[in-house]
XYZ file of C-alpha atoms in Angstrom:
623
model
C -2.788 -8.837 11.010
C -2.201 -8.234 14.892
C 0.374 -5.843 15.727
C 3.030 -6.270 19.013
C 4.007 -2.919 20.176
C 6.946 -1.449 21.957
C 7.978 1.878 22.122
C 8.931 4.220 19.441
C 12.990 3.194 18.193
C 15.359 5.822 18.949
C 18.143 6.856 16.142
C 20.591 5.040 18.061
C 18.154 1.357 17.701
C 17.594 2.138 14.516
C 20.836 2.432 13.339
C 22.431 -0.752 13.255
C 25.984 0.396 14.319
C 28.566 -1.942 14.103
C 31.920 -1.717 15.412
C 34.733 -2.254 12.628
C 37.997 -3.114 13.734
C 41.308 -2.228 12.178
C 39.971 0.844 9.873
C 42.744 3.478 10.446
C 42.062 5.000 6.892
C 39.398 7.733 8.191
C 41.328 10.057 10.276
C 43.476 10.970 7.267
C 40.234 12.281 4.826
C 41.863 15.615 4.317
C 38.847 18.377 4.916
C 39.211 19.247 0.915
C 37.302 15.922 0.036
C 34.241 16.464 2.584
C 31.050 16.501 0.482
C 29.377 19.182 2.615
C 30.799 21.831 5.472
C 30.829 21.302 9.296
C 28.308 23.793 9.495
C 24.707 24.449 7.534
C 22.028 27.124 7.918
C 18.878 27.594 7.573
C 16.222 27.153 5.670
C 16.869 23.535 5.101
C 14.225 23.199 2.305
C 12.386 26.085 0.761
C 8.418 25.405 0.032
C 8.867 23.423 2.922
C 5.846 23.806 5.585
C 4.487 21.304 7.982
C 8.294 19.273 7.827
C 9.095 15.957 9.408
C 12.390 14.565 9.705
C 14.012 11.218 10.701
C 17.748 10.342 10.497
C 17.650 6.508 10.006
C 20.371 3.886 9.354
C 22.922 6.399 7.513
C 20.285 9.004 5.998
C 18.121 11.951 6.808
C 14.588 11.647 5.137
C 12.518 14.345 5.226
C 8.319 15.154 4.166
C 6.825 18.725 3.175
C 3.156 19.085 2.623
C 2.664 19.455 -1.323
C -0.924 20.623 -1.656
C -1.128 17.992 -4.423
C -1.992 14.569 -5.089
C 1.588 13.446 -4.133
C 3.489 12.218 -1.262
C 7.059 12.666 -1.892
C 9.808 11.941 0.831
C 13.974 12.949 0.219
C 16.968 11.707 1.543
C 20.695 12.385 2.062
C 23.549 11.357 4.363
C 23.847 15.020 4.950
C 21.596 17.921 6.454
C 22.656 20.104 4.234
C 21.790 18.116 1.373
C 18.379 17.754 1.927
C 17.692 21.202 -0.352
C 19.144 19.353 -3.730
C 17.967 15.932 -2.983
C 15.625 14.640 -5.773
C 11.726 13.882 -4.370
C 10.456 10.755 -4.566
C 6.730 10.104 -4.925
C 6.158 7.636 -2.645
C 2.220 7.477 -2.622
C -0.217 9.057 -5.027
C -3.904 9.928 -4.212
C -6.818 9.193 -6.645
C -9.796 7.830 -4.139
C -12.158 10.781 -4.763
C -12.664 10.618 -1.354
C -9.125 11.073 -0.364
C -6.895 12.157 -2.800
C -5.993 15.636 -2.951
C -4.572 19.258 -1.315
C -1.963 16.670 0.852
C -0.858 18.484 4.134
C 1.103 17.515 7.224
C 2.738 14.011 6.926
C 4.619 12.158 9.573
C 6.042 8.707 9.444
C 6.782 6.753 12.244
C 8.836 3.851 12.945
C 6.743 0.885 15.075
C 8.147 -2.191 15.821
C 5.281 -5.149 15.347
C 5.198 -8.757 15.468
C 6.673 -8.745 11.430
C 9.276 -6.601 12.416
C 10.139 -2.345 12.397
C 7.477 -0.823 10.216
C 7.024 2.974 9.304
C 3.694 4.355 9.389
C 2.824 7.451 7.622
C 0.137 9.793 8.696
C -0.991 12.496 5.943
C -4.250 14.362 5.879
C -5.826 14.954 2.890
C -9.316 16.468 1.291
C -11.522 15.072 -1.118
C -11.927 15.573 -5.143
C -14.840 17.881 -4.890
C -13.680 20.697 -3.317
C -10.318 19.768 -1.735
C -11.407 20.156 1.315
C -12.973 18.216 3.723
C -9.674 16.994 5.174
C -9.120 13.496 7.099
C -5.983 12.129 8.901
C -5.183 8.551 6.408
C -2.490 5.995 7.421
C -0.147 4.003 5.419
C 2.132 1.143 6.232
C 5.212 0.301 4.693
C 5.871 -3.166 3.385
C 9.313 -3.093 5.358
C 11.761 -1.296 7.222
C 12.711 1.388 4.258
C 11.058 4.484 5.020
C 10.373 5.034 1.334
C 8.299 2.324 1.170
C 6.531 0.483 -0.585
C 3.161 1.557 1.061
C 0.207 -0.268 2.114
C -3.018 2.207 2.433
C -4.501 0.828 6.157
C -7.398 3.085 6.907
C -8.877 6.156 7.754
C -9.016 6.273 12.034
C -12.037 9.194 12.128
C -13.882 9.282 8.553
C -16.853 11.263 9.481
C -15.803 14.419 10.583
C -12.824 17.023 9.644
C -9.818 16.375 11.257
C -5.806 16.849 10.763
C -2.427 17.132 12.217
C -2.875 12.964 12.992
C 0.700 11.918 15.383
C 1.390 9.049 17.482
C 2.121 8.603 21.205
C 3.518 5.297 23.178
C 2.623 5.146 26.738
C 2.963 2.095 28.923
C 2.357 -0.577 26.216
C -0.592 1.735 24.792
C -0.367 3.399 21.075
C -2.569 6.532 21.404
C -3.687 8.789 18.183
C -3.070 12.231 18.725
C -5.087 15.140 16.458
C -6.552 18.561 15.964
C -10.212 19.365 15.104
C -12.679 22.273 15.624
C -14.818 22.801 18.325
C -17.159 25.931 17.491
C -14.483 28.630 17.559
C -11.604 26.579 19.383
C -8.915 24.275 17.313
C -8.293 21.929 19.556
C -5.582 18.876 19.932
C -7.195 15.668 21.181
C -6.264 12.271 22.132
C -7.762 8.653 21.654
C -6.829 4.961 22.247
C -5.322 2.807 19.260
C -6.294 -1.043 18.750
C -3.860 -0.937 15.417
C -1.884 2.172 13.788
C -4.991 3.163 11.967
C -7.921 2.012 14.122
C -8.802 4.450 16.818
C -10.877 3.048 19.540
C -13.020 4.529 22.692
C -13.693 7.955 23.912
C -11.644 11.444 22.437
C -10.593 13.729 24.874
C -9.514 17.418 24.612
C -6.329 17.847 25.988
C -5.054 21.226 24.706
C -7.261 24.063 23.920
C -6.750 27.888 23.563
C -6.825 29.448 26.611
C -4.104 32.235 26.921
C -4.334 35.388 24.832
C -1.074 34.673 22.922
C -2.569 31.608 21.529
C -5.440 33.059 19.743
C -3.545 35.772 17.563
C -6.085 35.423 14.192
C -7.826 32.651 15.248
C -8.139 30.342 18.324
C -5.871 27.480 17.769
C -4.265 24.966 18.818
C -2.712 22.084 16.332
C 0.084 20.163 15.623
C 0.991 17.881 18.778
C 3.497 15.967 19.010
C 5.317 14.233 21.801
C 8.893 14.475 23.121
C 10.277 12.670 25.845
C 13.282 13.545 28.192
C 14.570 11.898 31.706
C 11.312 10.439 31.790
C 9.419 13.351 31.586
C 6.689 13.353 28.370
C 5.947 16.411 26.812
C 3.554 17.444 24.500
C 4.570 20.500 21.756
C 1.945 22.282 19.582
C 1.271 24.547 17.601
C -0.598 27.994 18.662
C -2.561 30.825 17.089
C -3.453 31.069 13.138
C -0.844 29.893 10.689
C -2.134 33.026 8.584
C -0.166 35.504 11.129
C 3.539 36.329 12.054
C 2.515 35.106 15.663
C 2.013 30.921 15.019
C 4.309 29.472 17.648
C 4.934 26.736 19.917
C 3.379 25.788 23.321
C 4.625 22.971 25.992
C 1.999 20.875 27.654
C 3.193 17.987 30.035
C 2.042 14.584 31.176
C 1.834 15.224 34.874
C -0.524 12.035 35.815
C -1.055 8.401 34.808
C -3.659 8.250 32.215
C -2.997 10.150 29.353
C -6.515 9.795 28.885
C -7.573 12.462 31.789
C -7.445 15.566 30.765
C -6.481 16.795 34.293
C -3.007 14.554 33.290
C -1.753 16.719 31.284
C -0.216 20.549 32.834
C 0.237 23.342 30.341
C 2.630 25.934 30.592
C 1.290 29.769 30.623
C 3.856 31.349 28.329
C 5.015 30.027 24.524
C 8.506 28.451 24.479
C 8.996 29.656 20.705
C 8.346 32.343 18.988
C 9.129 34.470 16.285
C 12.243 36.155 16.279
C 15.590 36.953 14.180
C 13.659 37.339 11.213
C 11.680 34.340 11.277
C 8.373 34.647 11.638
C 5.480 32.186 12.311
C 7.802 29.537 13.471
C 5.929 26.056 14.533
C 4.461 22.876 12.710
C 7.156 21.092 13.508
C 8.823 18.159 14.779
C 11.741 16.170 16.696
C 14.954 13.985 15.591
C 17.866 12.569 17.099
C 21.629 13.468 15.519
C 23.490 10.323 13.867
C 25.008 9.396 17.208
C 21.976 10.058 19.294
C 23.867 12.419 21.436
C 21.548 15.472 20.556
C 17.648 15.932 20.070
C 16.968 18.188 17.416
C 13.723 20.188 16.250
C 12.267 20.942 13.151
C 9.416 22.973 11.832
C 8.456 25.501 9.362
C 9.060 29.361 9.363
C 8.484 32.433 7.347
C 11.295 35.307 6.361
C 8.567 37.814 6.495
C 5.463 38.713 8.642
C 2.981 39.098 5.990
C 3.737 35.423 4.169
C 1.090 33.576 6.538
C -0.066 29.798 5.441
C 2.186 30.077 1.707
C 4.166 28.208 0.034
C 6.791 30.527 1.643
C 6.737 28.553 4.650
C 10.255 26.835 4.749
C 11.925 23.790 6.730
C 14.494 24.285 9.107
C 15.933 23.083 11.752
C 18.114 23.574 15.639
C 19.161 22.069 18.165
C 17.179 21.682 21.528
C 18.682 21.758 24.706
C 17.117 21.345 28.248
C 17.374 23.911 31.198
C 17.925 22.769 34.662
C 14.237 22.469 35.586
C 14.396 19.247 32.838
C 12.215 21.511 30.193
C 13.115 22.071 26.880
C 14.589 25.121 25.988
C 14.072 26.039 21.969
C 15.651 29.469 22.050
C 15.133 31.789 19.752
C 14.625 30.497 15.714
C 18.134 30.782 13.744
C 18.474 33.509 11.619
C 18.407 32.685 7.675
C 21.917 32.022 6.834
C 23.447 31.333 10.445
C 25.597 28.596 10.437
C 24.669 26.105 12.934
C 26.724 22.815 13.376
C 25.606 19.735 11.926
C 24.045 17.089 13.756
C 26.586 15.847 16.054
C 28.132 11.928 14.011
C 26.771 12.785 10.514
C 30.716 13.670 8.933
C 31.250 10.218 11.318
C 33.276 7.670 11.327
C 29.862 5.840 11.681
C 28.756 2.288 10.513
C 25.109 2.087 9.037
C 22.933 -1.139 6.988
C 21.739 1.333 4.494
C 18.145 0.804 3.572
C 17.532 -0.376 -0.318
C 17.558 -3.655 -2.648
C 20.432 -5.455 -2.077
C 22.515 -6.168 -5.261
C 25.782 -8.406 -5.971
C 28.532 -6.313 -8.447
C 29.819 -9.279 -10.369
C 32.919 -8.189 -12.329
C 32.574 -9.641 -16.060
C 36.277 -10.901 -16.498
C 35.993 -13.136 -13.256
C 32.047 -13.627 -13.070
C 32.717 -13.612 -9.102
C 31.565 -10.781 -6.638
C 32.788 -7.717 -5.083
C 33.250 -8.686 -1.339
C 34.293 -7.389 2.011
C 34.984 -8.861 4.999
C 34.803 -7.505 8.832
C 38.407 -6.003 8.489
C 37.331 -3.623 5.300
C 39.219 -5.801 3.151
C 37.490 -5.880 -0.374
C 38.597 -8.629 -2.581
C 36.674 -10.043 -5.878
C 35.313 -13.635 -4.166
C 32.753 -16.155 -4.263
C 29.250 -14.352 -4.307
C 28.154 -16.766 -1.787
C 30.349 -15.148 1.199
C 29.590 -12.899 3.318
C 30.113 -9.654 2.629
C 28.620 -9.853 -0.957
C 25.445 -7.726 -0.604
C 25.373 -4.012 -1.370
C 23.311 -1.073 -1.494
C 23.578 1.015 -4.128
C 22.809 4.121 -2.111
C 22.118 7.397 -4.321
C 23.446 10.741 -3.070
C 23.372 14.450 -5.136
C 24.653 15.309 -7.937
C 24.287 12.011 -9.968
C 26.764 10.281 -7.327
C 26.216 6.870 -5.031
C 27.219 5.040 -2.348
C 27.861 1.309 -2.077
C 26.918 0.429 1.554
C 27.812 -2.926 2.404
C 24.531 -4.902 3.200
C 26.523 -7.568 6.689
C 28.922 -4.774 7.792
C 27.244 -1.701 7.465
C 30.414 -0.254 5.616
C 31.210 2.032 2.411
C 33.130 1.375 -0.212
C 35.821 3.885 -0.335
C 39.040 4.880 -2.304
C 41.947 5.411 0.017
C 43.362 8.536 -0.068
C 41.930 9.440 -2.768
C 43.249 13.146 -3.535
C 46.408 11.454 -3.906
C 47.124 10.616 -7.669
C 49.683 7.596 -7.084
C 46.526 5.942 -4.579
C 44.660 2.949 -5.638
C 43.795 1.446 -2.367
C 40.567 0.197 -1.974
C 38.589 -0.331 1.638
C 35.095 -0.775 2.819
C 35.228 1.675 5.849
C 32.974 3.467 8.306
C 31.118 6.622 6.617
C 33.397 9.895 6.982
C 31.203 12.428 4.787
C 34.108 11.662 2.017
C 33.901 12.440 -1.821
C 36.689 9.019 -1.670
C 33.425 7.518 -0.773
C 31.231 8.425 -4.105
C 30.811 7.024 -7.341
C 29.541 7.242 -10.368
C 27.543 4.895 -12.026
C 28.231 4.383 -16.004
C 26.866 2.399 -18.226
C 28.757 0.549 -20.656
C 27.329 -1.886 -22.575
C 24.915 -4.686 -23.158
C 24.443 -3.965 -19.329
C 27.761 -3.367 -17.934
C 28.361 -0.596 -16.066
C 31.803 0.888 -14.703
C 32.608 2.592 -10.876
C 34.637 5.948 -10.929
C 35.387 7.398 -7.720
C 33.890 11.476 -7.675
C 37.440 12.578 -6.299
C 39.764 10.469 -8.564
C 37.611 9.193 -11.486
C 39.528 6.012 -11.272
C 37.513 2.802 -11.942
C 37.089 -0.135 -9.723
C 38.714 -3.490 -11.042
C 40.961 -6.470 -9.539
C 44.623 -5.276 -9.351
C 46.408 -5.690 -12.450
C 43.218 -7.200 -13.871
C 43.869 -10.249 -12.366
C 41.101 -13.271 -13.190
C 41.759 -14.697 -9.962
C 39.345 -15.610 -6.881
C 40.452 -13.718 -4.345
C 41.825 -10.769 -6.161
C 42.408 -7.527 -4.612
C 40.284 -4.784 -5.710
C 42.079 -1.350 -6.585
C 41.150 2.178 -8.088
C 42.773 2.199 -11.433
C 42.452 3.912 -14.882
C 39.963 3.472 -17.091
C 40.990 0.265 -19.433
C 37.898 0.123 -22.114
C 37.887 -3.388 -21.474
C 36.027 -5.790 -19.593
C 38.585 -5.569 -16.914
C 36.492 -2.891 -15.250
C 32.712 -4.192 -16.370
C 30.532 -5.274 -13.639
C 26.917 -6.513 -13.682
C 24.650 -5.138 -11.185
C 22.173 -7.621 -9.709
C 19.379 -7.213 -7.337
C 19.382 -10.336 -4.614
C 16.235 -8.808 -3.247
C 12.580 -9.544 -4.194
C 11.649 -6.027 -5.683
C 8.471 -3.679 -6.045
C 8.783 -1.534 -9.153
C 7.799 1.700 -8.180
C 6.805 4.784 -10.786
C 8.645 7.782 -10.406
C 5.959 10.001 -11.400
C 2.656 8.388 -9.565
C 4.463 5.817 -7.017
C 2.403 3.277 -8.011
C 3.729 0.000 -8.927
C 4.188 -2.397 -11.840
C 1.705 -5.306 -11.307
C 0.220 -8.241 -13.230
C -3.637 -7.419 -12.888
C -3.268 -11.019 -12.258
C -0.873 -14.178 -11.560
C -1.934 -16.063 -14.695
C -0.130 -16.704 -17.721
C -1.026 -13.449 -20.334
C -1.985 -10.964 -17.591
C -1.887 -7.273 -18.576
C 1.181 -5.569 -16.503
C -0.448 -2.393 -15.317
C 0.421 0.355 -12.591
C -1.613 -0.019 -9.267
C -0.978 1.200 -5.902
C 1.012 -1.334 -3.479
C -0.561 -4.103 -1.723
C 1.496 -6.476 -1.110
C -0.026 -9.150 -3.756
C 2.501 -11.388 -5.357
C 1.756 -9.829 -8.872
C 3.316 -6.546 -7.722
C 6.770 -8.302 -7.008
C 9.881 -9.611 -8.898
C 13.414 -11.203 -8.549
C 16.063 -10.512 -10.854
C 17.311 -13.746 -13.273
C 21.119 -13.308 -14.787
C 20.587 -14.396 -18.334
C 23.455 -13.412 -20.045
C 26.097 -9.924 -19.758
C 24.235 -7.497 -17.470
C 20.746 -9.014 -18.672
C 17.832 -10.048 -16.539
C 14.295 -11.299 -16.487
C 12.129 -9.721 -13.913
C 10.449 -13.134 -12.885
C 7.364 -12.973 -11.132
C 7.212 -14.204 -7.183
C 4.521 -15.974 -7.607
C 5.547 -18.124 -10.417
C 9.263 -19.382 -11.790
C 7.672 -19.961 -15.064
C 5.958 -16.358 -15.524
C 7.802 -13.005 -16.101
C 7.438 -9.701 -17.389
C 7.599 -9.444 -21.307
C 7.433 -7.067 -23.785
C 4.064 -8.316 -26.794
C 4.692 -5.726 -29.704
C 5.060 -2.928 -26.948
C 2.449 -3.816 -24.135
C 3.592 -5.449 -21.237
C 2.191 -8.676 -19.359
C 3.188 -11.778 -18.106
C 4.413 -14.449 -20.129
C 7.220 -17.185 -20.799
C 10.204 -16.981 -18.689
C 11.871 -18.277 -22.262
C 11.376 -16.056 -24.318
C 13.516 -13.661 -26.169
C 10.905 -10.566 -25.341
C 11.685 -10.600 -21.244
C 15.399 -10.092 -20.818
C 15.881 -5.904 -19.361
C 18.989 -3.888 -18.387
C 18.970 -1.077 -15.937
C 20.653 2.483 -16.085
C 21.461 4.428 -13.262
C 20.002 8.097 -13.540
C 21.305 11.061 -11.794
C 18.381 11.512 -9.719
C 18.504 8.030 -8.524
C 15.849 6.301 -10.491
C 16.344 3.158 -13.054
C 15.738 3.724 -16.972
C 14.770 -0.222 -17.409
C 15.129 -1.370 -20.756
C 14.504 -4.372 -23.288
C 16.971 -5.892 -24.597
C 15.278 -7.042 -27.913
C 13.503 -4.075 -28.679
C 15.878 -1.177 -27.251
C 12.648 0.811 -25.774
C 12.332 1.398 -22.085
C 9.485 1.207 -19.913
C 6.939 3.305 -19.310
C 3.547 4.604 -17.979
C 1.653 4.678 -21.314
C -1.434 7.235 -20.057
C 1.044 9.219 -17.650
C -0.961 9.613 -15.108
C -1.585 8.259 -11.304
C -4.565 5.978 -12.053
C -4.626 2.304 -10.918
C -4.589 0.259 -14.263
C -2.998 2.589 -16.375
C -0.863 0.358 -19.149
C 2.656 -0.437 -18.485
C 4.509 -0.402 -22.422
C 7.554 0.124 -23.860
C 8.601 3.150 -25.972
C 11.447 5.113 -27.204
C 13.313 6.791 -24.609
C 12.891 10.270 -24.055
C 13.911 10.602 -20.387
C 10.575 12.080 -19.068
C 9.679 10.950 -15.342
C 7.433 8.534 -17.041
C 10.020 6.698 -17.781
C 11.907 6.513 -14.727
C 11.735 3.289 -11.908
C 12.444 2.654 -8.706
C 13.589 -0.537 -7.301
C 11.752 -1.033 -3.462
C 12.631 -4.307 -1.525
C 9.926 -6.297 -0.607
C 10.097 -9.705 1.184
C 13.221 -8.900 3.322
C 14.086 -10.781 6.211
């Protein structure tokens, strides 16, 4: 697959931000029903060294090193909420040659000829020793930053190298890395033909050189690129992570080619250091607040000097700002517990197409769809309008959001502090607990909405059968007057909680063992959702109408699309995953062996909520 290029998407292309007209509900949130503070502080995420962080269509998502065999990514529409926000595994190592003592990933957004793709970069050592470590790349299968993921390659597989970033320059994609050179750590630079195929000569373009850069050892590592007014800078990392004195150096691209070493000026004194009780503050990188207005950095830092390269090392994060020369200027690191303000646009109003499967919520009484149109109207309607895709978007504490899929609003409860309210609206994002629900499971299916401030359930005003029915906030009537079926309108990977691995067919053909394997993109690894009947489903096979998953005395495979043993419910869990299960045998689905090995069995047992048990729904196939 050839790749187009252009250059790296800024929060503000990302986000796909609509304007809403006639929304005057937002101003009103009273401050009491704000699910976090207009200020957070630091650390952001404890055990969190080497961080990277991307706010993207309505969420932060953020990656720590885990000095495992896992790759896990969070999100949350707030900063602060990044600390409680569950991990998911998005990619699991077992390649003896790759697959343990993860450090340092990055994920990038690229635009190609298919569309915006995220590329992650994570370095990682072999079985034998856990060391050895190489820079590997993945690719996701679509614009979702939690994948799935495609494993691409391995740019430089003969020799030790980490710290892998990317750099767009004049229609180029450069590779960016640090490796040893007899006593020297040094960053380097090389030519990409693809996201994982590094091409031509490697030149050193940072070394140690000044005194305050080789505290420990001689190093420099970690580069990554920010770019202001036109100017490009390169930030790393200097001296030994092992030592209060790691910090962060400035280099900048002064000349054409980044290629030529003499391109590239480096300034003689560190622009951050330790200080306020923070020490060994650097591995880090850069994001843009919700609105775009401000550039933010983030990296890792220790609350004492003697912690060194520990699982002490925690994420955090500040604002930059830019002195009058056009440098940046990092100050000093935040203090542990100093409130900052948040990004500037994350408490909103803001309007965001929320990354996830897209799902209708077809009310039982009137078998038609929850719908909104461009005004924030939300009415039960024909599912064929627009308006009728959502995104069941998990937050903390057990609680979603339903992001409208066309208008890139929420579904939100008017008022809702306010006991005689009901109103219902599909309005911009204002940080609101009027804008959280839970997800309950009724029966054979079914599941009910209760707003987090109100606990009133979403149904058509006075239960009214109509088309066309206005949708309220009411009380809870036990009936099917508040029942809705959730159902995915996406094609759909499912993804393991525990290994990220997927559920595939080990082939297409009628009787194929169902199995977990790591993403590929084959049509055996993807489904669509069939309504049978209530909140029942058949996970039918994209490669075949007449093949879907099915449950043979507890082992899973492929077989008849009529038959009793392949109809499946979901549940919502509070950590965001899916318990998916039968609806003959009552058992849910899980990873028989438990463990992150391709062909490992996919069965069904009795539920005992372990992570073995719990799914994730990726979309796949989107347009």
């Amino acid at each position: 697959m050839s790749h187009i290029f252009t250059k790296s998407l800024t929060a503000v292309a990302l986000m796909a931000a609509l304007s809403i007209p006639a929304v005057e509900a937002a101003p009103v949130q009273q401050q009491s029903t704000k699910i976090s503070g207009d200020t957070f502080s630091n650390p952001l995420f404890r055990n969190g060294a080497d961080p990277w962080l991307h706010y993207f269509n309505g969420n932060y998502y953020l990656t720590t090193t885990t000095w495992t065999s896992e790759l896990v990514m969070r999100k949350s529409p707030t900063i602060e909420g990044l600390a409680d926000a569950p991990a998911h595994n998005i990619w699991s190592g077992t390649d003896k040659s790759r697959c343990c003592n993860f450090w340092a990933f990055e994920f990038h957004p690229l635009q190609t000829e298919n569309g915006l793709r995220w590329y992650v970069i994570y370095t990682s050592g072999i079985e034998e020793n856990f060391d050895g470590q190489r820079n590997h790349i993945l690719e996701s299968e679509g614009s979702d930053p939690m994948g799935p993921y495609k494993f691409k390659g391995t740019p430089m597989p003969d020799h030790w190298n980490i710290d892998g970033s990317y750099f767009e320059h004049d229609g180029q994609l450069y590779f960016l890395w640090s490796e040893w050179h007899g006593d020297d750590q040094v960053n380097l630079i090389a030519k990409m033909s693809n996201p994982w195929t590094v091409v031509g000569e490697h030149e050193v373009i940072t070394k140690p050189e000044y005194d305050w850069e080789k505290s420990g050892l001689n190093v420099n590592e970690g580069p990554e690129i920010i770019v202001h007014n036109d100017r490009t800078f390169l930030v790393h990392s200097s001296s030994f992570c092992n030592t209060e004195d790691y910090k962060l150096a400035v280099v900048e691209l002064t000349g054409k080619d980044p290629m030529d070493p003499a391109s590239w000026t480096k300034y003689d004194e560190p622009f951050f250091s330790k200080g306020n009780g923070v020490f060994g503050p650097g591995h880090h990188g850069f994001f843009t607040s919700p609105d775009g207005s401000e550039d933010w950095l983030v990296y890792h830092g220790n609350s004492s000097p003697t912690d060194g390269c520990s699982g002490t090392r925690a994420a955090r994060a500040q604002p930059i700002k830019w002195d009058k020369n056009g440098l940046p200027n990092f100050g000093e690191p935040k203090a542990d517990k100093q409130q900052l303000p948040v990004p500037s646009g994350e408490q909103g109003p803001l309007t965001a197409k929320v990354e996830g499967v897209k799902y209708r919520i077809v009310n039982h009484d009137i078998n038609q769809c929850m719908v909104t149109d461009a005004k924030g109207k939300v009415t039960v309607a024909d599912c064929d309008k627009q308006g009728s895709s959502w995104v069941i978007d998990p937050t903390n504490e057990g609680l979603y959001r339903l992001a409208n899929a066309q208008y890139g609003t929420f579904l939100t409860q008017e008022q809702c502090q306010d006991e005689a309210a009901t109103g219902i609206s599909s309005s911009p994002w204002v940080a609101s607990r009027c804008q959280r629900w839970s997800v309950d499971a009724t029966h054979d299916g079914w599941f009910r909405f209760a707003n987090e401030m109100s606990i009133k359930n979403l149904q058509a005003k006075s239960c009214s059968s109509k088309s066309g029915a206005e949708l309220v906030a009411g009380e809870n009537r036990r009936g099917d007057c508040t029942d809705w079926r959730i159902e995915p309108v996406s094609d759909f990977a499912i993804v393991s909680a525990y290994s990220g691995r997927v559920v595939s067919a080990e082939s297409c053909a009628h009787d194929a063992n169902v199995v977990q394997h790591e993403y590929t993109g084959s049509a055996c690894q993807q489904w669509k959702a069939v309504a049978t009947s209530e909140g029942y489903y058949r996970m039918q096979s994209v490669n075949s109408a007449q093949q879907c998953l099915v449950s043979d005395q507890g082992n899973l495979k492929l077989g008849s699309c009529k038959t009793d043993e392949g109809e499946w419910r979901a549940e919502y869990m509070p950590n965001g995953a899916l318990r998916l299960v039968t609806r003959k045998g009552g058992s849910s689905m899980k990873l028989e062996s438990e463990s992150y090995a391709n062909g490992d069995n996919m069965v069904e047992a009795v539920w005992k909520s372990t992570i073995w048990q719990h799914f994730y729904l990726r979309e796949v196939n989107a347009k």
